[in-house]
mmCIF file of C-alpha atoms in Angstrom:
data_model
loop_
_atom_site.group_PDB
_atom_site.id
_atom_site.type_symbol
_atom_site.label_atom_id
_atom_site.label_comp_id
_atom_site.label_asym_id
_atom_site.label_seq_id
_atom_site.Cartn_x
_atom_site.Cartn_y
_atom_site.Cartn_z
ATOM 1 C CA MET P 980 160.051 52.802 91.445
ATOM 2 C CA ARG P 981 163.172 52.408 89.338
ATOM 3 C CA ASN P 982 166.736 51.920 90.513
ATOM 4 C CA ILE P 983 168.934 54.563 88.829
ATOM 5 C CA CYS P 984 172.715 54.955 88.905
ATOM 6 C CA VAL P 985 174.281 58.279 87.865
ATOM 7 C CA ILE P 986 178.039 58.453 87.322
ATOM 8 C CA GLY P 987 179.013 62.053 88.048
ATOM 9 C CA GLY P 988 175.872 64.046 88.671
ATOM 10 C CA SER P 989 177.314 66.360 91.293
ATOM 11 C CA ARG P 990 176.940 69.683 89.466
ATOM 12 C CA TYR P 991 174.943 71.648 86.900
ATOM 13 C CA PHE P 992 172.424 69.657 84.849
ATOM 14 C CA GLY P 993 173.712 66.344 86.222
ATOM 15 C CA LYS P 994 172.706 67.461 89.697
ATOM 16 C CA HIS P 995 169.313 68.531 88.365
ATOM 17 C CA LEU P 996 168.888 65.083 86.768
ATOM 18 C CA VAL P 997 169.544 63.434 90.125
ATOM 19 C CA LYS P 998 166.928 65.660 91.772
ATOM 20 C CA LEU P 999 164.376 64.849 89.052
ATOM 21 C CA GLU P 1000 164.860 61.110 89.518
ATOM 22 C CA ARG P 1001 164.757 61.365 93.304
ATOM 23 C CA ASP P 1002 161.649 63.558 93.319
ATOM 24 C CA ALA P 1003 159.919 61.098 91.000
ATOM 25 C CA GLY P 1004 160.279 58.487 93.749
ATOM 26 C CA ASN P 1005 163.119 56.540 92.173
ATOM 27 C CA GLN P 1006 166.029 55.037 94.076
ATOM 28 C CA VAL P 1007 169.102 57.023 93.010
ATOM 29 C CA THR P 1008 172.741 56.062 93.489
ATOM 30 C CA VAL P 1009 175.407 58.620 92.556
ATOM 31 C CA ILE P 1010 179.012 57.588 91.934
ATOM 32 C CA ASN P 1011 181.670 60.269 92.279
ATOM 33 C CA ARG P 1012 185.068 60.848 93.869
ATOM 34 C CA GLY P 1013 183.600 62.344 97.022
ATOM 35 C CA SER P 1014 184.378 65.997 96.396
ATOM 36 C CA THR P 1015 180.732 66.885 97.058
ATOM 37 C CA GLY P 1016 178.337 65.484 99.620
ATOM 38 C CA PRO P 1017 175.295 63.374 98.700
ATOM 39 C CA LEU P 1018 171.944 64.965 97.997
ATOM 40 C CA PRO P 1019 169.362 64.117 100.657
ATOM 41 C CA GLY P 1020 167.320 61.079 99.641
ATOM 42 C CA THR P 1021 170.083 59.583 97.469
ATOM 43 C CA THR P 1022 172.919 57.109 97.964
ATOM 44 C CA ARG P 1023 176.488 58.144 97.202
ATOM 45 C CA LEU P 1024 179.270 55.706 96.356
ATOM 46 C CA VAL P 1025 182.782 57.153 96.464
ATOM 47 C CA ALA P 1026 184.998 55.764 93.711
ATOM 48 C CA ASP P 1027 187.284 56.860 90.899
ATOM 49 C CA ARG P 1028 185.553 55.728 87.709
ATOM 50 C CA ASP P 1029 189.009 55.219 86.146
ATOM 51 C CA ASP P 1030 189.957 52.621 88.778
ATOM 52 C CA GLU P 1031 188.214 49.342 87.918
ATOM 53 C CA ARG P 1032 189.014 47.577 91.174
ATOM 54 C CA GLN P 1033 187.836 50.539 93.255
ATOM 55 C CA LEU P 1034 184.654 50.884 91.211
ATOM 56 C CA ARG P 1035 183.791 47.194 91.533
ATOM 57 C CA GLU P 1036 184.395 47.292 95.288
ATOM 58 C CA ALA P 1037 182.187 50.357 95.707
ATOM 59 C CA LEU P 1038 179.373 48.782 93.707
ATOM 60 C CA GLY P 1039 179.482 45.457 95.480
ATOM 61 C CA ALA P 1040 176.536 43.334 94.340
ATOM 62 C CA ARG P 1041 174.366 46.315 93.321
ATOM 63 C CA THR P 1042 172.341 46.190 90.112
ATOM 64 C CA PHE P 1043 170.398 48.963 88.393
ATOM 65 C CA ASP P 1044 167.563 49.419 85.940
ATOM 66 C CA VAL P 1045 169.566 52.088 84.143
ATOM 67 C CA VAL P 1046 172.945 53.818 84.386
ATOM 68 C CA VAL P 1047 173.387 57.435 83.245
ATOM 69 C CA ASP P 1048 177.056 58.225 82.640
ATOM 70 C CA GLN P 1049 177.676 61.967 82.870
ATOM 71 C CA VAL P 1050 181.463 61.859 82.799
ATOM 72 C CA CYS P 1051 182.578 59.425 80.098
ATOM 73 C CA TYR P 1052 185.242 61.208 78.041
ATOM 74 C CA THR P 1053 187.533 58.503 76.637
ATOM 75 C CA PRO P 1054 187.312 55.064 75.035
ATOM 76 C CA ARG P 1055 189.232 53.637 77.999
ATOM 77 C CA GLN P 1056 186.564 54.905 80.396
ATOM 78 C CA ALA P 1057 183.849 53.488 78.146
ATOM 79 C CA ALA P 1058 185.510 50.073 77.935
ATOM 80 C CA LEU P 1059 185.968 49.944 81.700
ATOM 81 C CA ALA P 1060 182.317 50.882 82.256
ATOM 82 C CA ARG P 1061 181.176 48.236 79.796
ATOM 83 C CA ARG P 1062 183.096 45.574 81.723
ATOM 84 C CA VAL P 1063 182.013 46.711 85.177
ATOM 85 C CA PHE P 1064 178.313 47.241 84.406
ATOM 86 C CA ALA P 1065 177.850 44.136 82.237
ATOM 87 C CA GLY P 1066 175.231 42.092 84.045
ATOM 88 C CA ARG P 1067 174.451 44.981 86.441
ATOM 89 C CA THR P 1068 172.121 46.990 84.192
ATOM 90 C CA GLY P 1069 169.962 46.542 81.135
ATOM 91 C CA ARG P 1070 170.261 50.142 79.906
ATOM 92 C CA TYR P 1071 173.133 52.625 79.694
ATOM 93 C CA VAL P 1072 172.802 56.299 78.760
ATOM 94 C CA MET P 1073 176.015 58.166 77.948
ATOM 95 C CA THR P 1074 176.020 61.962 77.949
ATOM 96 C CA SER P 1075 177.891 62.847 74.785
ATOM 97 C CA THR P 1076 178.186 66.159 72.930
ATOM 98 C CA MET P 1077 177.423 67.900 69.655
ATOM 99 C CA GLU P 1078 181.197 68.413 69.347
ATOM 100 C CA VAL P 1079 181.410 64.885 67.935
ATOM 101 C CA TYR P 1080 180.180 66.448 64.665
ATOM 102 C CA ASP P 1081 182.679 69.335 64.619
ATOM 103 C CA PRO P 1082 184.411 69.137 61.215
ATOM 104 C CA ALA P 1083 187.414 71.023 62.592
ATOM 105 C CA THR P 1084 188.290 68.045 64.817
ATOM 106 C CA PHE P 1085 188.240 65.361 62.113
ATOM 107 C CA ALA P 1086 191.247 64.365 60.020
ATOM 108 C CA VAL P 1087 188.645 63.878 57.266
ATOM 109 C CA PRO P 1088 185.381 65.744 58.033
ATOM 110 C CA PRO P 1089 182.179 63.676 57.727
ATOM 111 C CA PRO P 1090 180.338 64.175 54.428
ATOM 112 C CA GLY P 1091 177.315 66.430 54.222
ATOM 113 C CA PRO P 1092 176.247 69.836 52.946
ATOM 114 C CA ALA P 1093 177.853 72.700 54.831
ATOM 115 C CA GLY P 1094 175.412 74.554 57.066
ATOM 116 C CA VAL P 1095 172.682 71.866 56.996
ATOM 117 C CA PRO P 1096 171.728 70.648 60.506
ATOM 118 C CA VAL P 1097 173.345 67.284 61.140
ATOM 119 C CA THR P 1098 171.376 64.110 61.801
ATOM 120 C CA GLU P 1099 172.642 61.192 63.858
ATOM 121 C CA ASP P 1100 173.430 59.089 60.779
ATOM 122 C CA ARG P 1101 175.833 61.765 59.538
ATOM 123 C CA LEU P 1102 178.452 60.278 61.865
ATOM 124 C CA ASP P 1103 179.462 56.671 61.149
ATOM 125 C CA LEU P 1104 181.496 55.631 64.167
ATOM 126 C CA THR P 1105 182.323 52.256 62.604
ATOM 127 C CA ALA P 1106 184.325 54.147 59.970
ATOM 128 C CA LEU P 1107 186.679 55.823 62.459
ATOM 129 C CA PRO P 1108 190.341 55.295 61.521
ATOM 130 C CA PRO P 1109 192.486 53.377 64.017
ATOM 131 C CA ALA P 1110 193.321 55.359 67.139
ATOM 132 C CA ARG P 1111 196.663 57.088 67.152
ATOM 133 C CA ASP P 1112 199.064 57.034 70.072
ATOM 134 C CA ALA P 1113 199.976 60.690 69.602
ATOM 135 C CA ALA P 1114 198.108 63.257 71.672
ATOM 136 C CA ALA P 1115 195.496 65.427 69.977
ATOM 137 C CA PRO P 1116 196.855 68.774 68.762
ATOM 138 C CA ASP P 1117 194.492 70.815 70.951
ATOM 139 C CA PRO P 1118 191.985 70.344 73.789
ATOM 140 C CA ALA P 1119 188.924 70.756 71.540
ATOM 141 C CA THR P 1120 190.069 67.947 69.239
ATOM 142 C CA ALA P 1121 190.965 65.732 72.198
ATOM 143 C CA TYR P 1122 187.513 66.271 73.725
ATOM 144 C CA ALA P 1123 185.582 65.609 70.510
ATOM 145 C CA GLU P 1124 187.658 62.600 69.527
ATOM 146 C CA GLY P 1125 187.470 61.152 73.021
ATOM 147 C CA LYS P 1126 183.678 61.387 72.974
ATOM 148 C CA ARG P 1127 183.461 59.857 69.487
ATOM 149 C CA ARG P 1128 185.586 56.892 70.479
ATOM 150 C CA ALA P 1129 183.810 56.457 73.820
ATOM 151 C CA GLU P 1130 180.499 56.284 71.950
ATOM 152 C CA ALA P 1131 181.981 53.792 69.505
ATOM 153 C CA VAL P 1132 183.052 51.482 72.336
ATOM 154 C CA LEU P 1133 179.642 51.517 74.019
ATOM 155 C CA LEU P 1134 177.573 51.282 70.831
ATOM 156 C CA SER P 1135 179.565 48.469 69.227
ATOM 157 C CA GLU P 1136 178.906 44.975 70.581
ATOM 158 C CA PRO P 1137 177.040 46.416 73.582
ATOM 159 C CA GLU P 1138 176.613 44.515 76.829
ATOM 160 C CA PHE P 1139 173.358 46.428 77.444
ATOM 161 C CA ASP P 1140 170.948 48.688 75.570
ATOM 162 C CA THR P 1141 172.966 51.831 74.956
ATOM 163 C CA VAL P 1142 172.007 55.429 74.152
ATOM 164 C CA SER P 1143 174.428 58.266 73.448
ATOM 165 C CA VAL P 1144 172.828 61.677 74.010
ATOM 166 C CA ARG P 1145 174.596 64.241 71.821
ATOM 167 C CA THR P 1146 174.016 67.362 73.848
ATOM 168 C CA ALA P 1147 173.871 70.876 72.421
ATOM 169 C CA HIS P 1148 175.566 73.799 74.166
ATOM 170 C CA VAL P 1149 173.923 73.952 77.589
ATOM 171 C CA LEU P 1150 172.856 77.356 78.948
ATOM 172 C CA GLY P 1151 170.969 78.604 81.989
ATOM 173 C CA GLY P 1152 171.245 78.205 85.712
ATOM 174 C CA GLY P 1153 173.020 81.466 86.497
ATOM 175 C CA GLY P 1154 175.965 80.850 88.766
ATOM 176 C CA ALA P 1155 175.509 77.070 88.481
ATOM 177 C CA ASP P 1156 176.773 77.260 84.895
ATOM 178 C CA PHE P 1157 180.457 76.702 85.601
ATOM 179 C CA THR P 1158 181.425 77.255 81.934
ATOM 180 C CA GLY P 1159 180.758 81.000 82.138
ATOM 181 C CA ARG P 1160 180.008 81.169 78.412
ATOM 182 C CA LEU P 1161 176.628 82.867 78.609
ATOM 183 C CA ALA P 1162 177.969 85.190 81.310
ATOM 184 C CA HIS P 1163 180.735 86.204 78.874
ATOM 185 C CA TYR P 1164 178.139 87.547 76.460
ATOM 186 C CA VAL P 1165 175.808 89.078 79.017
ATOM 187 C CA GLU P 1166 178.605 90.979 80.729
ATOM 188 C CA ARG P 1167 180.159 92.285 77.511
ATOM 189 C CA ILE P 1168 176.891 93.360 75.939
ATOM 190 C CA ALA P 1169 175.558 94.976 79.118
ATOM 191 C CA ALA P 1170 178.840 96.902 79.508
ATOM 192 C CA GLY P 1171 178.915 98.003 75.857
ATOM 193 C CA ARG P 1172 182.114 96.077 75.107
ATOM 194 C CA PRO P 1173 182.463 94.487 71.649
ATOM 195 C CA VAL P 1174 181.863 90.777 71.049
ATOM 196 C CA ASP P 1175 184.488 89.117 68.850
ATOM 197 C CA VAL P 1176 182.838 87.300 65.928
ATOM 198 C CA HIS P 1177 183.837 85.570 62.699
ATOM 199 C CA PRO P 1178 183.186 87.398 59.410
ATOM 200 C CA ASP P 1179 180.471 84.893 58.402
ATOM 201 C CA PRO P 1180 179.446 82.904 61.509
ATOM 202 C CA PHE P 1181 177.428 79.688 61.271
ATOM 203 C CA PRO P 1182 174.462 78.808 63.514
ATOM 204 C CA THR P 1183 174.918 76.416 66.419
ATOM 205 C CA SER P 1184 172.569 74.529 68.748
ATOM 206 C CA PHE P 1185 171.609 75.234 72.363
ATOM 207 C CA VAL P 1186 169.583 73.564 75.093
ATOM 208 C CA HIS P 1187 168.395 74.771 78.512
ATOM 209 C CA HIS P 1188 170.025 73.100 81.518
ATOM 210 C CA GLU P 1189 166.692 71.922 82.915
ATOM 211 C CA GLU P 1190 165.605 70.647 79.504
ATOM 212 C CA ILE P 1191 168.695 68.494 79.009
ATOM 213 C CA ALA P 1192 168.235 67.028 82.487
ATOM 214 C CA ALA P 1193 164.627 66.190 81.589
ATOM 215 C CA PHE P 1194 165.773 64.727 78.280
ATOM 216 C CA LEU P 1195 168.331 62.479 79.976
ATOM 217 C CA ARG P 1196 165.649 61.276 82.386
ATOM 218 C CA TRP P 1197 163.315 60.620 79.442
ATOM 219 C CA SER P 1198 166.089 58.746 77.608
ATOM 220 C CA ALA P 1199 166.777 56.649 80.688
ATOM 221 C CA ALA P 1200 163.117 55.607 80.814
ATOM 222 C CA GLY P 1201 162.885 54.815 77.093
ATOM 223 C CA THR P 1202 163.456 51.691 75.039
ATOM 224 C CA PHE P 1203 165.203 53.193 72.006
ATOM 225 C CA THR P 1204 168.935 52.794 71.457
ATOM 226 C CA GLY P 1205 171.741 54.479 69.555
ATOM 227 C CA PRO P 1206 172.718 58.128 69.227
ATOM 228 C CA VAL P 1207 170.162 60.913 69.633
ATOM 229 C CA ASN P 1208 170.610 64.662 69.216
ATOM 230 C CA ALA P 1209 169.388 66.842 72.090
ATOM 231 C CA ALA P 1210 168.825 70.498 71.198
ATOM 232 C CA SER P 1211 166.132 73.101 71.659
ATOM 233 C CA HIS P 1212 164.438 74.364 68.506
ATOM 234 C CA GLY P 1213 166.001 77.351 66.792
ATOM 235 C CA ALA P 1214 169.725 77.239 66.043
ATOM 236 C CA LEU P 1215 171.360 80.656 66.393
ATOM 237 C CA ASP P 1216 174.488 82.212 64.985
ATOM 238 C CA VAL P 1217 176.509 84.417 67.312
ATOM 239 C CA THR P 1218 174.916 87.674 66.184
ATOM 240 C CA SER P 1219 171.388 86.280 66.599
ATOM 241 C CA LEU P 1220 172.357 85.108 70.078
ATOM 242 C CA CYS P 1221 173.698 88.561 70.907
ATOM 243 C CA GLU P 1222 170.537 90.256 69.624
ATOM 244 C CA LEU P 1223 168.395 88.146 71.964
ATOM 245 C CA ILE P 1224 170.702 88.895 74.884
ATOM 246 C CA ALA P 1225 170.679 92.590 74.011
ATOM 247 C CA ALA P 1226 166.880 92.609 74.001
ATOM 248 C CA ALA P 1227 166.956 91.201 77.533
ATOM 249 C CA THR P 1228 169.581 93.659 78.786
ATOM 250 C CA GLY P 1229 168.346 96.773 76.978
ATOM 251 C CA THR P 1230 171.794 97.431 75.474
ATOM 252 C CA ARG P 1231 172.666 97.257 71.792
ATOM 253 C CA PRO P 1232 175.441 94.758 70.986
ATOM 254 C CA ARG P 1233 178.714 95.817 69.418
ATOM 255 C CA TYR P 1234 180.806 93.484 67.266
ATOM 256 C CA ARG P 1235 184.457 93.191 66.346
ATOM 257 C CA THR P 1236 185.326 90.915 63.421
ATOM 258 C CA VAL P 1237 188.203 88.519 64.088
ATOM 259 C CA ALA P 1238 189.517 85.271 62.633
ATOM 260 C CA GLY P 1239 189.998 81.766 64.000
ATOM 261 C CA ALA P 1240 190.121 80.875 67.668
ATOM 262 C CA ALA P 1241 190.191 84.515 68.769
ATOM 263 C CA ALA P 1242 186.411 84.697 68.339
ATOM 264 C CA SER P 1243 183.947 84.408 71.220
ATOM 265 C CA PRO P 1244 182.839 80.943 72.424
ATOM 266 C CA PHE P 1245 179.725 80.504 70.237
ATOM 267 C CA SER P 1246 181.071 82.110 67.068
ATOM 268 C CA PHE P 1247 181.783 79.337 64.561
ATOM 269 C CA ASP P 1248 183.391 79.471 61.127
ATOM 270 C CA ARG P 1249 181.926 76.055 60.225
ATOM 271 C CA GLY P 1250 178.496 74.549 60.538
ATOM 272 C CA TYR P 1251 177.346 71.594 62.616
ATOM 273 C CA ALA P 1252 174.100 72.676 64.248
ATOM 274 C CA MET P 1253 172.005 69.607 65.074
ATOM 275 C CA ASP P 1254 168.728 68.288 63.724
ATOM 276 C CA ASN P 1255 166.549 67.129 66.654
ATOM 277 C CA GLY P 1256 164.078 65.233 64.466
ATOM 278 C CA ARG P 1257 164.837 61.786 65.844
ATOM 279 C CA ALA P 1258 164.052 62.855 69.406
ATOM 280 C CA ALA P 1259 160.837 64.492 68.208
ATOM 281 C CA ARG P 1260 159.756 61.346 66.360
ATOM 282 C CA LEU P 1261 160.442 59.317 69.505
ATOM 283 C CA GLY P 1262 158.113 61.616 71.431
ATOM 284 C CA PHE P 1263 160.163 64.290 73.178
ATOM 285 C CA GLY P 1264 158.967 67.876 72.761
ATOM 286 C CA PHE P 1265 161.761 70.423 72.866
ATOM 287 C CA THR P 1266 161.218 74.087 73.667
ATOM 288 C CA ARG P 1267 162.511 77.043 71.639
ATOM 289 C CA VAL P 1268 165.767 78.794 72.506
ATOM 290 C CA ALA P 1269 164.141 82.204 72.005
ATOM 291 C CA ASP P 1270 161.529 81.360 74.665
ATOM 292 C CA TRP P 1271 163.887 80.422 77.502
ATOM 293 C CA LEU P 1272 166.988 82.508 76.738
ATOM 294 C CA PRO P 1273 165.665 85.749 78.333
ATOM 295 C CA GLY P 1274 165.153 83.910 81.606
ATOM 296 C CA ALA P 1275 168.662 82.444 81.390
ATOM 297 C CA VAL P 1276 170.065 85.950 80.857
ATOM 298 C CA ALA P 1277 168.135 87.192 83.900
ATOM 299 C CA GLU P 1278 169.640 84.365 85.985
ATOM 300 C CA VAL P 1279 173.148 85.399 84.930
ATOM 301 C CA ARG P 1280 172.504 89.011 85.889
ATOM 302 C CA ALA P 1281 170.947 88.043 89.228
ATOM 303 C CA SER P 1282 173.868 85.752 90.114
ATOM 304 C CA ALA P 1283 176.331 88.586 89.456
ATOM 305 C CA VAL P 1284 174.695 90.910 92.009
#
């Protein structure tokens, strides 16, 4: 039995991760702000992860085999976690995002051929320019830059073995998917309404919500360190995604060509789909998007009834 701490873990694939660890017989402690009750068979600690004193008091003398941080969004949060969990754990897994690669959120985009799936070494976090005091120009840039800098804090001079899981766009779970992005497509296509797309959209990466939970659990149990891309096989551009959804709904998709941010959520005018080769070489076997997407569409339709 292992002693696992999950920061966050109260909804979507974080909640599924907690269930996986609990059902495997592990001792699971979940830290959150108390907005949701504890899952049976787990321990909940109520604390604001941004308040160092409160977090230390909630933890007391507890130690863990591994910490999985589901809600680390800024370098300040990462630095605080590194201080608090130093000496309390030997392994730390941060849930990051594929948005760290998004060339639209870099002052100077990382080098690499356009449209070629990105590998972990494409992003050199040691080469980040000094942080600016000014706020990011938009939420997407703030999110991506916050994740990049949080990774940089945890991966540089680590107090424990550290993994940053760069997660693809997560789909599935029906009503549990609070983002509503897959539902956006399913509803529009089923109703015959047009989907707004870029003139020449690039592929992007996806992963099933249960698969990313399993991957985080696998990462927590591993011995490797550093960044690792987590994506199902088979990157899709927005029209390929719509064709698969249409096949599951029995309705032909309609498209409307637009420019810039007016496009639908998974229509991209730049490429940064991820290469999952490192995870495969380490021993994790991903599924194919085309195999699980019909079931995810069915979950969306069932949750809307």
